């Protein structure tokens, strides 16, 4: 069966650079917060059109650190989509707040601004919660509707996090999410468009004071002097080896985003109207972390593709608000009908920066036959 994500071709392309980088780091012996970490942070900030970038241990910590910096309280409401990975919601109760689940747009699968506005109004009028933070997700690699969402946040005095775990590198009208969000978070999990060879994460921001605070929080709350602690923090530092790997990958990242968009265009042309193909927001450029379509008989569809040697995946089969640990948290007025509908129909196909040729044609033929 063909790979769902072709990391081997990327690794072969970078092998000499990776070997030299890893050997250098091992020889120098600065395995935690070595010079490659600082270099990576500078480059991430520049790439993401922000003033500051801080790496951390993983994408979940990247979400948790700003909530810690903002001192989330018990009655603080944090508005999150339910159609996403668990990290987006789990950091909220773990750090003292209450997640309020918001519906998604039926075409982009990103947070619906109308549902968000309705949820905020409900919280203000019907509960003892205080609206505090919005976490919008760049789902499947494309930007959320940040102009609309940030306008709501400004009007309500809310902080905005762009959860760009899947979408770092996406843009909207030429701007990265940092143009609108207080914080953009990144995951470097290996399957992400910009992935390392283990766990890793980062935040980017234009706020110097917030960056300084998070720099302390990620390193046990340490202050200016070593072993002098100004606050309670985390052990959330990126290994130097992972930073070196990411620097090599960052060199080719823009080229890979172009490759992913060419592959997405080829999929759309090949499928025509036989399945519901992804819709990218007007003015948006996706990193295509996943290429996700909708089908009627998902189980039957996946079985037929499996017989043809084509792997598939489902992101996400059970929305978070329907999972047992989250069942008692509030949802937007009217429920989340779009989320629940999409969760039963979506299926993701092979996608990476090297998809094309016969490998992609095999996928296209298999999809067309499966729905014939």
Tab-separated table of C-alpha atoms in Angstrom:
chain	number	residue	atom	x	y	z
A	1	UNK	CA	0.000	0.000	0.000
A	2	UNK	CA	1.246	3.470	-0.845
A	3	UNK	CA	2.226	5.811	2.021
A	4	UNK	CA	-0.426	8.140	3.404
A	5	UNK	CA	2.292	10.769	3.916
A	6	UNK	CA	5.535	10.316	1.991
A	7	UNK	CA	8.190	11.258	4.530
A	8	UNK	CA	10.794	8.998	2.907
A	9	UNK	CA	11.164	11.163	-0.198
A	10	UNK	CA	11.610	14.264	1.929
A	11	UNK	CA	14.170	12.510	4.096
A	12	UNK	CA	16.150	11.404	1.033
A	13	UNK	CA	16.134	14.977	-0.259
A	14	UNK	CA	17.555	16.270	3.036
A	15	UNK	CA	19.670	13.298	4.093
A	16	UNK	CA	23.116	14.868	3.701
A	17	UNK	CA	22.084	18.068	5.471
A	18	UNK	CA	20.361	16.132	8.245
A	19	UNK	CA	23.381	13.885	8.788
A	20	UNK	CA	25.724	16.867	9.028
A	21	UNK	CA	23.406	18.794	11.362
A	22	UNK	CA	22.796	15.871	13.717
A	23	UNK	CA	26.509	15.023	13.861
A	24	UNK	CA	27.376	18.650	14.670
A	25	UNK	CA	24.831	18.867	17.487
A	26	UNK	CA	25.939	15.581	19.027
A	27	UNK	CA	29.588	16.616	18.858
A	28	UNK	CA	28.931	19.995	20.477
A	29	UNK	CA	26.854	18.465	23.280
A	30	UNK	CA	24.336	21.307	23.741
A	31	UNK	CA	21.288	19.097	23.578
A	32	UNK	CA	18.701	21.422	25.167
A	33	UNK	CA	18.224	25.067	24.070
A	34	UNK	CA	21.371	24.981	21.995
A	35	UNK	CA	22.155	27.613	19.329
A	36	UNK	CA	19.989	25.889	16.734
A	37	UNK	CA	16.935	26.542	18.917
A	38	UNK	CA	17.544	30.300	18.897
A	39	UNK	CA	18.170	30.249	15.149
A	40	UNK	CA	14.954	28.322	14.561
A	41	UNK	CA	12.983	30.797	16.665
A	42	UNK	CA	14.296	33.724	14.646
A	43	UNK	CA	13.384	32.032	11.387
A	44	UNK	CA	9.926	30.973	12.561
A	45	UNK	CA	9.122	34.536	13.587
A	46	UNK	CA	10.262	35.861	10.230
A	47	UNK	CA	8.399	33.189	8.265
A	48	UNK	CA	5.199	33.704	10.273
A	49	UNK	CA	5.306	37.509	9.978
A	50	UNK	CA	5.663	37.970	13.734
A	51	UNK	CA	8.189	39.649	15.996
A	52	UNK	CA	8.771	36.773	18.382
A	53	UNK	CA	8.804	32.971	18.309
A	54	UNK	CA	9.355	30.607	21.210
A	55	UNK	CA	9.736	26.869	20.817
A	56	UNK	CA	8.385	24.377	23.339
A	57	UNK	CA	8.037	20.646	23.873
A	58	UNK	CA	4.900	20.015	21.796
A	59	UNK	CA	1.871	21.617	20.191
A	60	UNK	CA	-0.318	21.019	23.243
A	61	UNK	CA	2.039	22.996	25.461
A	62	UNK	CA	2.004	25.737	22.830
A	63	UNK	CA	-1.731	26.089	23.492
A	64	UNK	CA	-1.369	25.805	27.263
A	65	UNK	CA	1.382	28.402	27.693
A	66	UNK	CA	-0.678	31.467	26.659
A	67	UNK	CA	-3.565	30.311	28.860
A	68	UNK	CA	-1.111	30.137	31.755
A	69	UNK	CA	0.269	33.563	30.870
A	70	UNK	CA	-3.253	35.023	30.863
A	71	UNK	CA	-4.024	33.330	34.224
A	72	UNK	CA	-7.165	31.556	33.143
A	73	UNK	CA	-9.750	31.365	35.941
A	74	UNK	CA	-12.456	28.847	36.859
A	75	UNK	CA	-15.359	30.799	35.369
A	76	UNK	CA	-13.528	31.886	32.226
A	77	UNK	CA	-15.134	30.687	28.985
A	78	UNK	CA	-12.824	29.673	26.151
A	79	UNK	CA	-14.593	29.223	22.810
A	80	UNK	CA	-13.291	26.296	20.764
A	81	UNK	CA	-14.448	24.199	17.805
A	82	UNK	CA	-15.456	20.625	18.503
A	83	UNK	CA	-14.312	19.364	15.100
A	84	UNK	CA	-10.609	19.223	15.891
A	85	UNK	CA	-7.975	17.255	17.791
A	86	UNK	CA	-8.471	16.934	21.553
A	87	UNK	CA	-5.593	19.268	22.462
A	88	UNK	CA	-7.548	22.353	21.454
A	89	UNK	CA	-10.177	21.679	24.106
A	90	UNK	CA	-8.260	19.729	26.742
A	91	UNK	CA	-5.901	22.568	27.637
A	92	UNK	CA	-8.845	24.670	28.802
A	93	UNK	CA	-10.140	22.605	31.772
A	94	UNK	CA	-6.589	21.507	32.566
A	95	UNK	CA	-5.734	25.150	33.196
A	96	UNK	CA	-8.872	26.120	35.039
A	97	UNK	CA	-11.279	27.364	32.372
A	98	UNK	CA	-14.440	26.093	30.711
A	99	UNK	CA	-14.526	25.171	27.022
A	100	UNK	CA	-17.595	26.325	25.109
A	101	UNK	CA	-17.973	24.432	21.841
A	102	UNK	CA	-18.704	26.302	18.618
A	103	UNK	CA	-19.917	25.001	15.254
A	104	UNK	CA	-17.951	25.032	11.992
A	105	UNK	CA	-18.448	26.358	8.482
A	106	UNK	CA	-19.846	23.551	6.284
A	107	UNK	CA	-17.339	24.168	3.499
A	108	UNK	CA	-14.045	25.085	5.175
A	109	UNK	CA	-14.633	23.099	8.416
A	110	UNK	CA	-13.092	25.990	10.358
A	111	UNK	CA	-14.823	27.909	13.162
A	112	UNK	CA	-18.083	29.565	12.125
A	113	UNK	CA	-18.071	33.266	13.140
A	114	UNK	CA	-21.883	33.325	13.437
A	115	UNK	CA	-21.867	30.358	15.811
A	116	UNK	CA	-19.060	32.008	17.781
A	117	UNK	CA	-21.016	35.259	18.135
A	118	UNK	CA	-24.117	33.359	19.257
A	119	UNK	CA	-22.107	31.379	21.810
A	120	UNK	CA	-20.588	34.548	23.251
A	121	UNK	CA	-24.011	36.173	23.546
A	122	UNK	CA	-25.389	33.076	25.278
A	123	UNK	CA	-22.514	32.970	27.771
A	124	UNK	CA	-22.962	36.648	28.596
A	125	UNK	CA	-26.705	36.370	29.165
A	126	UNK	CA	-27.410	32.835	30.362
A	127	UNK	CA	-24.455	31.569	32.393
A	128	UNK	CA	-22.091	32.465	35.216
A	129	UNK	CA	-19.134	32.254	32.834
A	130	UNK	CA	-17.077	35.194	31.605
A	131	UNK	CA	-15.997	35.219	27.931
A	132	UNK	CA	-12.208	35.329	27.883
A	133	UNK	CA	-10.469	33.566	24.969
A	134	UNK	CA	-11.222	32.233	21.475
A	135	UNK	CA	-9.159	29.412	19.981
A	136	UNK	CA	-9.686	29.187	16.221
A	137	UNK	CA	-8.185	26.172	14.432
A	138	UNK	CA	-6.554	26.234	11.002
A	139	UNK	CA	-8.105	22.868	10.289
A	140	UNK	CA	-6.587	20.614	7.637
A	141	UNK	CA	-4.067	23.375	6.881
A	142	UNK	CA	-6.207	26.325	5.845
A	143	UNK	CA	-6.682	29.615	7.692
A	144	UNK	CA	-9.791	30.266	9.721
A	145	UNK	CA	-11.857	33.368	8.945
A	146	UNK	CA	-9.607	35.642	10.991
A	147	UNK	CA	-10.973	38.985	9.786
A	148	UNK	CA	-14.450	38.046	11.040
A	149	UNK	CA	-13.299	36.206	14.164
A	150	UNK	CA	-10.833	38.901	15.217
A	151	UNK	CA	-13.493	41.586	14.758
A	152	UNK	CA	-15.713	39.697	17.205
A	153	UNK	CA	-12.816	39.290	19.637
A	154	UNK	CA	-11.952	42.990	19.539
A	155	UNK	CA	-15.571	43.993	20.079
A	156	UNK	CA	-15.852	41.664	23.078
A	157	UNK	CA	-12.375	42.245	24.519
A	158	UNK	CA	-11.329	38.609	24.043
A	159	UNK	CA	-7.905	37.115	23.455
A	160	UNK	CA	-7.470	35.174	20.203
A	161	UNK	CA	-5.300	32.104	19.694
A	162	UNK	CA	-4.722	30.775	16.198
A	163	UNK	CA	-4.259	27.022	16.654
A	164	UNK	CA	-2.096	26.506	13.593
A	165	UNK	CA	-0.861	23.064	14.590
A	166	UNK	CA	-1.905	21.780	11.168
A	167	UNK	CA	-1.680	25.055	9.333
A	168	UNK	CA	1.570	26.880	10.010
A	169	UNK	CA	2.470	28.468	6.691
A	170	UNK	CA	-1.123	29.133	5.635
A	171	UNK	CA	-2.038	32.691	4.673
A	172	UNK	CA	-5.142	34.796	4.131
A	173	UNK	CA	-4.830	37.683	1.698
A	174	UNK	CA	-1.072	37.308	1.986
A	175	UNK	CA	-1.054	37.543	5.783
A	176	UNK	CA	-0.222	34.847	8.303
A	177	UNK	CA	-2.613	34.297	11.261
A	178	UNK	CA	-0.288	36.330	13.495
A	179	UNK	CA	-1.637	39.431	11.756
A	180	UNK	CA	-4.911	38.928	13.650
A	181	UNK	CA	-4.211	36.595	16.587
A	182	UNK	CA	-2.544	37.396	19.901
A	183	UNK	CA	-0.794	34.027	19.679
A	184	UNK	CA	-0.271	31.524	16.869
A	185	UNK	CA	0.576	27.999	17.994
A	186	UNK	CA	2.479	25.375	16.009
A	187	UNK	CA	2.926	21.622	16.296
A	188	UNK	CA	5.990	19.905	14.879
A	189	UNK	CA	4.572	16.397	15.262
A	190	UNK	CA	6.119	14.298	12.447
A	191	UNK	CA	2.928	14.114	10.355
A	192	UNK	CA	2.485	17.901	10.286
A	193	UNK	CA	3.484	19.844	7.150
A	194	UNK	CA	6.507	21.161	9.068
A	195	UNK	CA	7.311	18.197	11.283
A	196	UNK	CA	10.334	17.097	13.270
A	197	UNK	CA	11.375	13.534	14.183
A	198	UNK	CA	9.660	13.502	17.553
A	199	UNK	CA	7.521	15.973	19.481
A	200	UNK	CA	7.895	19.722	19.318
A	201	UNK	CA	5.926	22.943	19.231
A	202	UNK	CA	6.187	26.721	19.135
A	203	UNK	CA	4.266	29.947	19.534
A	204	UNK	CA	4.639	33.116	17.484
A	205	UNK	CA	3.407	36.515	18.589
A	206	UNK	CA	3.848	40.244	18.034
A	207	UNK	CA	3.574	40.936	21.780
A	208	UNK	CA	7.008	41.366	23.399
A	209	UNK	CA	5.723	41.216	26.988
A	210	UNK	CA	3.736	38.060	26.317
A	211	UNK	CA	6.746	36.463	24.643
A	212	UNK	CA	8.952	37.235	27.658
A	213	UNK	CA	6.390	35.755	30.021
A	214	UNK	CA	6.044	32.572	27.971
A	215	UNK	CA	9.826	32.276	27.754
A	216	UNK	CA	9.847	32.079	31.542
A	217	UNK	CA	6.845	29.756	31.774
A	218	UNK	CA	8.296	27.195	29.375
A	219	UNK	CA	11.419	26.899	31.552
A	220	UNK	CA	9.985	26.238	35.028
A	221	UNK	CA	9.096	29.916	35.577
A	222	UNK	CA	12.753	30.897	35.722
A	223	UNK	CA	13.578	34.613	35.913
A	224	UNK	CA	16.645	36.562	34.877
A	225	UNK	CA	18.996	34.506	37.042
A	226	UNK	CA	19.347	30.739	36.801
A	227	UNK	CA	17.542	28.888	39.627
A	228	UNK	CA	15.642	32.066	40.529
A	229	UNK	CA	11.955	31.440	39.877
A	230	UNK	CA	9.422	34.230	39.370
A	231	UNK	CA	6.354	32.053	38.738
A	232	UNK	CA	5.197	28.455	38.466
A	233	UNK	CA	5.960	27.135	35.002
A	234	UNK	CA	6.498	24.025	32.905
A	235	UNK	CA	9.380	21.988	31.614
A	236	UNK	CA	8.604	22.605	27.951
A	237	UNK	CA	11.766	23.101	25.947
A	238	UNK	CA	12.581	21.959	22.428
A	239	UNK	CA	15.527	19.601	22.050
A	240	UNK	CA	18.386	20.995	19.996
A	241	UNK	CA	18.357	17.938	17.718
A	242	UNK	CA	14.750	18.632	16.761
A	243	UNK	CA	15.567	22.296	16.132
A	244	UNK	CA	18.363	21.277	13.781
A	245	UNK	CA	16.043	18.943	11.893
A	246	UNK	CA	13.419	21.667	11.612
A	247	UNK	CA	15.955	24.179	10.297
A	248	UNK	CA	16.769	21.784	7.462
A	249	UNK	CA	13.087	21.245	6.743
A	250	UNK	CA	12.327	24.956	6.901
A	251	UNK	CA	14.761	25.486	4.021
A	252	UNK	CA	12.417	23.588	1.707
A	253	UNK	CA	9.096	24.356	3.407
A	254	UNK	CA	7.869	26.982	0.951
A	255	UNK	CA	8.671	24.673	-1.943
A	256	UNK	CA	6.714	21.872	-0.263
A	257	UNK	CA	3.700	24.127	0.292
A	258	UNK	CA	3.724	24.838	-3.446
A	259	UNK	CA	3.893	21.093	-4.091
A	260	UNK	CA	0.954	20.438	-1.760
A	261	UNK	CA	-1.153	23.064	-3.514
A	262	UNK	CA	-0.340	21.580	-6.923
A	263	UNK	CA	-1.418	18.190	-5.609
A	264	UNK	CA	-4.646	19.667	-4.201
A	265	UNK	CA	-5.412	21.292	-7.553
A	266	UNK	CA	-4.790	17.984	-9.330
A	267	UNK	CA	-7.146	16.214	-6.938
A	268	UNK	CA	-9.901	18.774	-7.517
A	269	UNK	CA	-9.525	18.524	-11.288
A	270	UNK	CA	-9.428	14.729	-11.170
A	271	UNK	CA	-12.478	14.330	-8.936
A	272	UNK	CA	-14.702	16.916	-10.559
A	273	UNK	CA	-18.073	16.711	-8.843
A	274	UNK	CA	-18.083	13.004	-7.959
A	275	UNK	CA	-17.271	13.829	-4.299
A	276	UNK	CA	-17.409	16.982	-2.215
A	277	UNK	CA	-13.889	18.390	-2.440
A	278	UNK	CA	-12.388	20.911	0.017
A	279	UNK	CA	-13.231	24.596	-0.205
A	280	UNK	CA	-10.512	27.085	0.737
A	281	UNK	CA	-11.611	30.450	2.117
A	282	UNK	CA	-11.467	33.302	-0.401
A	283	UNK	CA	-7.953	34.734	-0.439
A	284	UNK	CA	-6.604	31.769	1.506
A	285	UNK	CA	-3.594	29.555	0.835
A	286	UNK	CA	-3.663	26.194	2.610
A	287	UNK	CA	-0.725	24.048	3.663
A	288	UNK	CA	-2.948	21.002	3.011
A	289	UNK	CA	-2.052	19.088	6.135
A	290	UNK	CA	-4.869	16.805	5.006
A	291	UNK	CA	-6.899	16.564	1.819
A	292	UNK	CA	-10.387	15.846	3.118
A	293	UNK	CA	-13.440	14.980	1.051
A	294	UNK	CA	-17.020	14.006	1.936
A	295	UNK	CA	-18.709	10.773	0.843
A	296	UNK	CA	-22.067	9.142	1.564
A	297	UNK	CA	-21.007	5.601	2.499
A	298	UNK	CA	-17.716	6.209	4.253
A	299	UNK	CA	-17.071	2.663	5.461
A	300	UNK	CA	-17.799	1.188	2.045
A	301	UNK	CA	-15.731	3.887	0.359
A	302	UNK	CA	-12.724	3.238	2.590
A	303	UNK	CA	-12.971	-0.499	2.040
A	304	UNK	CA	-12.880	-0.059	-1.737
A	305	UNK	CA	-9.881	2.261	-1.548
A	306	UNK	CA	-8.107	-0.186	0.734
A	307	UNK	CA	-8.629	-2.936	-1.849
A	308	UNK	CA	-7.002	-0.634	-4.400
A	309	UNK	CA	-3.984	-0.088	-2.131
A	310	UNK	CA	-4.931	3.485	-1.220
A	311	UNK	CA	-4.751	4.396	2.497
A	312	UNK	CA	-7.293	6.744	4.078
A	313	UNK	CA	-7.835	8.340	7.491
A	314	UNK	CA	-10.712	9.983	9.349
A	315	UNK	CA	-10.179	13.338	11.069
A	316	UNK	CA	-12.273	13.420	13.295
A	317	UNK	CA	-14.893	10.656	13.653
A	318	UNK	CA	-16.285	11.727	17.049
A	319	UNK	CA	-16.555	15.470	17.765
A	320	UNK	CA	-15.057	16.467	21.100
A	321	UNK	CA	-18.360	17.667	22.589
A	322	UNK	CA	-19.744	14.118	22.163
A	323	UNK	CA	-16.832	12.497	23.993
A	324	UNK	CA	-17.478	11.437	27.602
A	325	UNK	CA	-14.972	13.773	29.347
A	326	UNK	CA	-16.423	16.812	27.577
A	327	UNK	CA	-20.132	15.953	27.551
A	328	UNK	CA	-21.046	18.367	30.350
A	329	UNK	CA	-19.430	21.450	28.830
A	330	UNK	CA	-21.681	23.967	27.036
A	331	UNK	CA	-22.204	24.210	23.298
A	332	UNK	CA	-23.327	27.111	21.125
A	333	UNK	CA	-27.078	27.795	20.901
A	334	UNK	CA	-28.768	25.373	18.515
A	335	UNK	CA	-26.088	22.743	19.019
A	336	UNK	CA	-23.404	21.807	16.511
A	337	UNK	CA	-25.315	20.288	13.571
A	338	UNK	CA	-22.664	21.039	10.941
A	339	UNK	CA	-19.940	19.493	13.084
A	340	UNK	CA	-21.938	16.326	13.676
A	341	UNK	CA	-22.899	16.010	10.011
A	342	UNK	CA	-19.347	16.445	8.746
A	343	UNK	CA	-17.906	14.040	11.312
A	344	UNK	CA	-19.921	11.208	9.791
A	345	UNK	CA	-18.898	11.908	6.192
A	346	UNK	CA	-15.306	13.168	5.985
A	347	UNK	CA	-12.395	11.034	4.860
A	348	UNK	CA	-8.826	12.152	4.175
A	349	UNK	CA	-6.673	11.006	1.280
A	350	UNK	CA	-2.877	10.795	0.822
A	351	UNK	CA	-1.286	14.252	0.783
A	352	UNK	CA	2.258	15.609	0.990
A	353	UNK	CA	4.630	17.890	-0.879
A	354	UNK	CA	5.731	15.088	-3.210
A	355	UNK	CA	2.354	13.738	-4.285
A	356	UNK	CA	1.883	13.526	-8.033
A	357	UNK	CA	2.317	11.348	-11.069
A	358	UNK	CA	1.124	7.748	-10.975
A	359	UNK	CA	0.787	7.703	-7.206
A	360	UNK	CA	-1.802	10.475	-7.283
A	361	UNK	CA	-3.479	9.118	-10.412
A	362	UNK	CA	-3.950	5.821	-8.567
A	363	UNK	CA	-5.796	7.667	-5.804
A	364	UNK	CA	-7.966	9.578	-8.262
A	365	UNK	CA	-8.921	6.431	-10.198
A	366	UNK	CA	-9.704	4.571	-6.966
A	367	UNK	CA	-11.932	7.378	-5.677
A	368	UNK	CA	-13.871	7.671	-8.912
A	369	UNK	CA	-14.430	3.910	-9.045
A	370	UNK	CA	-15.466	3.759	-5.404
A	371	UNK	CA	-18.284	6.240	-5.881
A	372	UNK	CA	-19.350	5.132	-9.366
